[in-house]
PDB file of C-alpha atoms in Angstrom:
ATOM      1  CA  UNK A  89     219.081  14.147 112.238  1.00  0.00           C
ATOM      2  CA  UNK A  90     221.759  12.320 110.280  1.00  0.00           C
ATOM      3  CA  UNK A  91     221.432  10.543 106.957  1.00  0.00           C
ATOM      4  CA  UNK A  92     222.192   6.891 106.553  1.00  0.00           C
ATOM      5  CA  UNK A  93     224.383   7.042 103.449  1.00  0.00           C
ATOM      6  CA  UNK A  94     224.870   3.276 103.279  1.00  0.00           C
ATOM      7  CA  UNK A  95     221.105   2.679 103.236  1.00  0.00           C
ATOM      8  CA  UNK A  96     220.758   5.321 100.509  1.00  0.00           C
ATOM      9  CA  UNK A  97     223.392   3.569  98.366  1.00  0.00           C
ATOM     10  CA  UNK A  98     221.744   0.171  98.823  1.00  0.00           C
ATOM     11  CA  UNK A  99     218.261   1.523  98.109  1.00  0.00           C
ATOM     12  CA  UNK A 100     219.397   3.375  94.982  1.00  0.00           C
ATOM     13  CA  UNK A 101     221.094   0.291  93.551  1.00  0.00           C
ATOM     14  CA  UNK A 102     218.196  -2.010  94.490  1.00  0.00           C
ATOM     15  CA  UNK A 103     215.580   0.303  92.960  1.00  0.00           C
ATOM     16  CA  UNK A 104     217.547   0.784  89.741  1.00  0.00           C
ATOM     17  CA  UNK A 105     218.090  -2.955  89.480  1.00  0.00           C
ATOM     18  CA  UNK A 106     214.379  -3.712  89.937  1.00  0.00           C
ATOM     19  CA  UNK A 107     213.378  -1.458  87.030  1.00  0.00           C
ATOM     20  CA  UNK A 108     216.389  -2.695  85.007  1.00  0.00           C
ATOM     21  CA  UNK A 109     217.922   0.755  84.841  1.00  0.00           C
ATOM     22  CA  UNK A 110     221.520   0.605  83.666  1.00  0.00           C
ATOM     23  CA  UNK A 111     222.995   3.754  85.291  1.00  0.00           C
ATOM     24  CA  UNK A 112     222.729   4.853  88.944  1.00  0.00           C
ATOM     25  CA  UNK A 113     223.981   8.116  90.437  1.00  0.00           C
ATOM     26  CA  UNK A 114     224.799   8.262  94.136  1.00  0.00           C
ATOM     27  CA  UNK A 115     226.325  10.902  96.378  1.00  0.00           C
ATOM     28  CA  UNK A 116     230.095  10.653  96.809  1.00  0.00           C
ATOM     29  CA  UNK A 117     231.467   9.964 100.282  1.00  0.00           C
ATOM     30  CA  UNK A 118     234.502   7.990 101.373  1.00  0.00           C
ATOM     31  CA  UNK A 119     232.255   5.179 102.597  1.00  0.00           C
ATOM     32  CA  UNK A 120     230.265   5.061  99.359  1.00  0.00           C
ATOM     33  CA  UNK A 121     233.501   4.983  97.349  1.00  0.00           C
ATOM     34  CA  UNK A 122     234.794   2.036  99.408  1.00  0.00           C
ATOM     35  CA  UNK A 123     231.546   0.087  99.056  1.00  0.00           C
ATOM     36  CA  UNK A 124     231.356   0.750  95.318  1.00  0.00           C
ATOM     37  CA  UNK A 125     234.965  -0.399  94.862  1.00  0.00           C
ATOM     38  CA  UNK A 126     234.052  -3.698  96.554  1.00  0.00           C
ATOM     39  CA  UNK A 127     230.978  -4.084  94.328  1.00  0.00           C
ATOM     40  CA  UNK A 128     233.131  -3.420  91.263  1.00  0.00           C
ATOM     41  CA  UNK A 129     235.846  -5.855  92.351  1.00  0.00           C
ATOM     42  CA  UNK A 130     233.301  -8.596  93.133  1.00  0.00           C
ATOM     43  CA  UNK A 131     231.568  -8.149  89.762  1.00  0.00           C
ATOM     44  CA  UNK A 132     228.185  -6.815  90.880  1.00  0.00           C
ATOM     45  CA  UNK A 133     228.616  -3.607  88.876  1.00  0.00           C
ATOM     46  CA  UNK A 134     230.304  -3.060  85.540  1.00  0.00           C
ATOM     47  CA  UNK A 135     231.846   0.389  85.824  1.00  0.00           C
ATOM     48  CA  UNK A 136     232.096   3.388  88.129  1.00  0.00           C
ATOM     49  CA  UNK A 137     233.206   6.953  87.514  1.00  0.00           C
ATOM     50  CA  UNK A 138     233.359  10.108  89.577  1.00  0.00           C
ATOM     51  CA  UNK A 139     231.340  13.033  88.274  1.00  0.00           C
ATOM     52  CA  UNK A 140     231.019  16.636  89.490  1.00  0.00           C
ATOM     53  CA  UNK A 141     227.696  18.421  89.074  1.00  0.00           C
ATOM     54  CA  UNK A 142     226.581  21.689  90.702  1.00  0.00           C
ATOM     55  CA  UNK A 143     229.580  21.636  93.095  1.00  0.00           C
ATOM     56  CA  UNK A 144     228.614  18.155  94.302  1.00  0.00           C
ATOM     57  CA  UNK A 145     230.589  15.011  93.675  1.00  0.00           C
ATOM     58  CA  UNK A 146     228.649  12.005  92.438  1.00  0.00           C
ATOM     59  CA  UNK A 147     229.514   8.412  91.662  1.00  0.00           C
ATOM     60  CA  UNK A 148     227.962   7.141  88.449  1.00  0.00           C
ATOM     61  CA  UNK A 149     227.577   3.355  88.525  1.00  0.00           C
ATOM     62  CA  UNK A 150     226.897   1.141  85.530  1.00  0.00           C
ATOM     63  CA  UNK A 151     225.011  -1.948  86.657  1.00  0.00           C
ATOM     64  CA  UNK A 152     225.709  -5.364  85.181  1.00  0.00           C
ATOM     65  CA  UNK A 153     222.747  -6.716  83.221  1.00  0.00           C
ATOM     66  CA  UNK A 154     222.407  -9.663  80.893  1.00  0.00           C
ATOM     67  CA  UNK A 155     222.271  -8.600  77.284  1.00  0.00           C
ATOM     68  CA  UNK A 156     220.994 -11.978  76.089  1.00  0.00           C
ATOM     69  CA  UNK A 157     217.202 -11.979  76.436  1.00  0.00           C
ATOM     70  CA  UNK A 158     216.869 -15.772  76.294  1.00  0.00           C
ATOM     71  CA  UNK A 159     218.425 -16.212  79.722  1.00  0.00           C
ATOM     72  CA  UNK A 160     216.611 -14.975  82.839  1.00  0.00           C
ATOM     73  CA  UNK A 161     217.421 -11.586  84.326  1.00  0.00           C
ATOM     74  CA  UNK A 162     219.658 -11.742  87.419  1.00  0.00           C
ATOM     75  CA  UNK A 163     218.926  -9.385  90.310  1.00  0.00           C
ATOM     76  CA  UNK A 164     221.426  -7.905  92.728  1.00  0.00           C
ATOM     77  CA  UNK A 165     220.110  -8.586  96.230  1.00  0.00           C
ATOM     78  CA  UNK A 166     221.294  -6.196  98.925  1.00  0.00           C
ATOM     79  CA  UNK A 167     220.278  -6.160 102.573  1.00  0.00           C
ATOM     80  CA  UNK A 168     221.289  -3.567 105.173  1.00  0.00           C
ATOM     81  CA  UNK A 169     222.209  -5.241 108.465  1.00  0.00           C
ATOM     82  CA  UNK A 170     223.733  -2.732 110.880  1.00  0.00           C
ATOM     83  CA  UNK A 171     221.910   0.569 111.059  1.00  0.00           C
ATOM     84  CA  UNK A 172     222.249   3.748 113.129  1.00  0.00           C
ATOM     85  CA  UNK A 173     219.647   2.561 115.664  1.00  0.00           C
ATOM     86  CA  UNK A 174     221.060  -0.946 116.009  1.00  0.00           C
ATOM     87  CA  UNK A 175     224.721  -1.649 115.335  1.00  0.00           C
ATOM     88  CA  UNK A 176     225.685  -5.275 114.667  1.00  0.00           C
ATOM     89  CA  UNK A 177     229.282  -6.333 115.354  1.00  0.00           C
ATOM     90  CA  UNK A 178     230.991  -9.658 114.820  1.00  0.00           C
ATOM     91  CA  UNK A 179     234.407 -11.165 115.312  1.00  0.00           C
ATOM     92  CA  UNK A 180     236.041 -12.815 112.311  1.00  0.00           C
ATOM     93  CA  UNK A 181     235.081 -16.333 113.401  1.00  0.00           C
ATOM     94  CA  UNK A 182     231.351 -15.577 113.587  1.00  0.00           C
ATOM     95  CA  UNK A 183     230.875 -13.630 110.354  1.00  0.00           C
ATOM     96  CA  UNK A 184     227.978 -15.305 108.574  1.00  0.00           C
ATOM     97  CA  UNK A 185     228.394 -16.770 105.101  1.00  0.00           C
ATOM     98  CA  UNK A 186     225.795 -15.534 102.633  1.00  0.00           C
ATOM     99  CA  UNK A 187     224.482 -18.390 100.458  1.00  0.00           C
ATOM    100  CA  UNK A 188     227.262 -20.644 101.665  1.00  0.00           C
ATOM    101  CA  UNK A 189     229.958 -18.252 100.479  1.00  0.00           C
ATOM    102  CA  UNK A 190     228.365 -17.322  97.128  1.00  0.00           C
ATOM    103  CA  UNK A 191     227.379 -13.864  98.389  1.00  0.00           C
ATOM    104  CA  UNK A 192     229.479 -11.353 100.281  1.00  0.00           C
ATOM    105  CA  UNK A 193     229.277  -9.527 103.583  1.00  0.00           C
ATOM    106  CA  UNK A 194     230.641  -5.983 103.700  1.00  0.00           C
ATOM    107  CA  UNK A 195     232.215  -5.035 107.017  1.00  0.00           C
ATOM    108  CA  UNK A 196     233.574  -1.842 108.482  1.00  0.00           C
ATOM    109  CA  UNK A 197     236.753  -2.759 110.345  1.00  0.00           C
ATOM    110  CA  UNK A 198     239.653  -0.944 111.953  1.00  0.00           C
ATOM    111  CA  UNK A 199     241.543  -1.540 108.688  1.00  0.00           C
ATOM    112  CA  UNK A 200     238.786  -0.007 106.530  1.00  0.00           C
ATOM    113  CA  UNK A 201     235.770  -1.367 104.693  1.00  0.00           C
ATOM    114  CA  UNK A 202     236.283  -4.901 103.385  1.00  0.00           C
ATOM    115  CA  UNK A 203     234.551  -8.143 102.465  1.00  0.00           C
ATOM    116  CA  UNK A 204     234.044 -11.100 104.783  1.00  0.00           C
ATOM    117  CA  UNK A 205     236.755 -13.103 103.004  1.00  0.00           C
ATOM    118  CA  UNK A 206     239.335 -10.358 103.504  1.00  0.00           C
ATOM    119  CA  UNK A 207     238.333  -9.969 107.160  1.00  0.00           C
ATOM    120  CA  UNK A 208     238.718 -13.710 107.781  1.00  0.00           C
ATOM    121  CA  UNK A 209     242.145 -13.715 106.082  1.00  0.00           C
ATOM    122  CA  UNK A 210     243.352 -10.817 108.233  1.00  0.00           C
ATOM    123  CA  UNK A 211     241.530 -12.170 111.317  1.00  0.00           C
ATOM    124  CA  UNK A 212     239.693  -8.888 111.915  1.00  0.00           C
ATOM    125  CA  UNK A 213     236.109  -8.429 113.083  1.00  0.00           C
ATOM    126  CA  UNK A 214     233.967  -5.348 112.764  1.00  0.00           C
ATOM    127  CA  UNK A 215     230.556  -3.869 112.093  1.00  0.00           C
ATOM    128  CA  UNK A 216     228.480  -5.802 109.556  1.00  0.00           C
ATOM    129  CA  UNK A 217     227.193  -3.230 107.084  1.00  0.00           C
ATOM    130  CA  UNK A 218     225.304  -5.287 104.502  1.00  0.00           C
ATOM    131  CA  UNK A 219     224.824  -8.596 102.692  1.00  0.00           C
ATOM    132  CA  UNK A 220     225.022  -8.845  98.906  1.00  0.00           C
ATOM    133  CA  UNK A 221     224.097 -11.886  96.844  1.00  0.00           C
TER     134      UNK A 221
END
C-alpha cells in the first residue's frame, strides 16, 4: 500500500492552520519540495527550511498568520483533487479558476509541478493535484 504524500502535506498544513499553529513539519520528497516552493512563492507560507532529524529529511514550514488581533484570522484553504484512486487530468484551456483567479491550482505536468497560470502561459495541461485559496 502506498502513501499519498500530497494528501499528507495538505492535511498537515490544514490542521496546523486550523489550530493557528505557526510551524509545520512535513516529510521531504521532491514533490513536497515543489509544492512548498509554490506555496512560498504565492505567499501562503512565510518561510521554509530543510531539516535533518534521525536520518530523515524534513521540511519545516512557517505559516503566515496575522499578527494584528483586530483584523480577522485568514485561513489557508486547501483541497485535494486528483488522488491515487481517481486521477483528474485537464488540458490548459479547461483548467478551472479558483475564486475567479484569486486562488491557485497546482498541476503536475510534463515540465514539472506548476501553478495554473504558469501552465496556461506555457500551454501545458496535466494532472490537477490541488486547489488553494
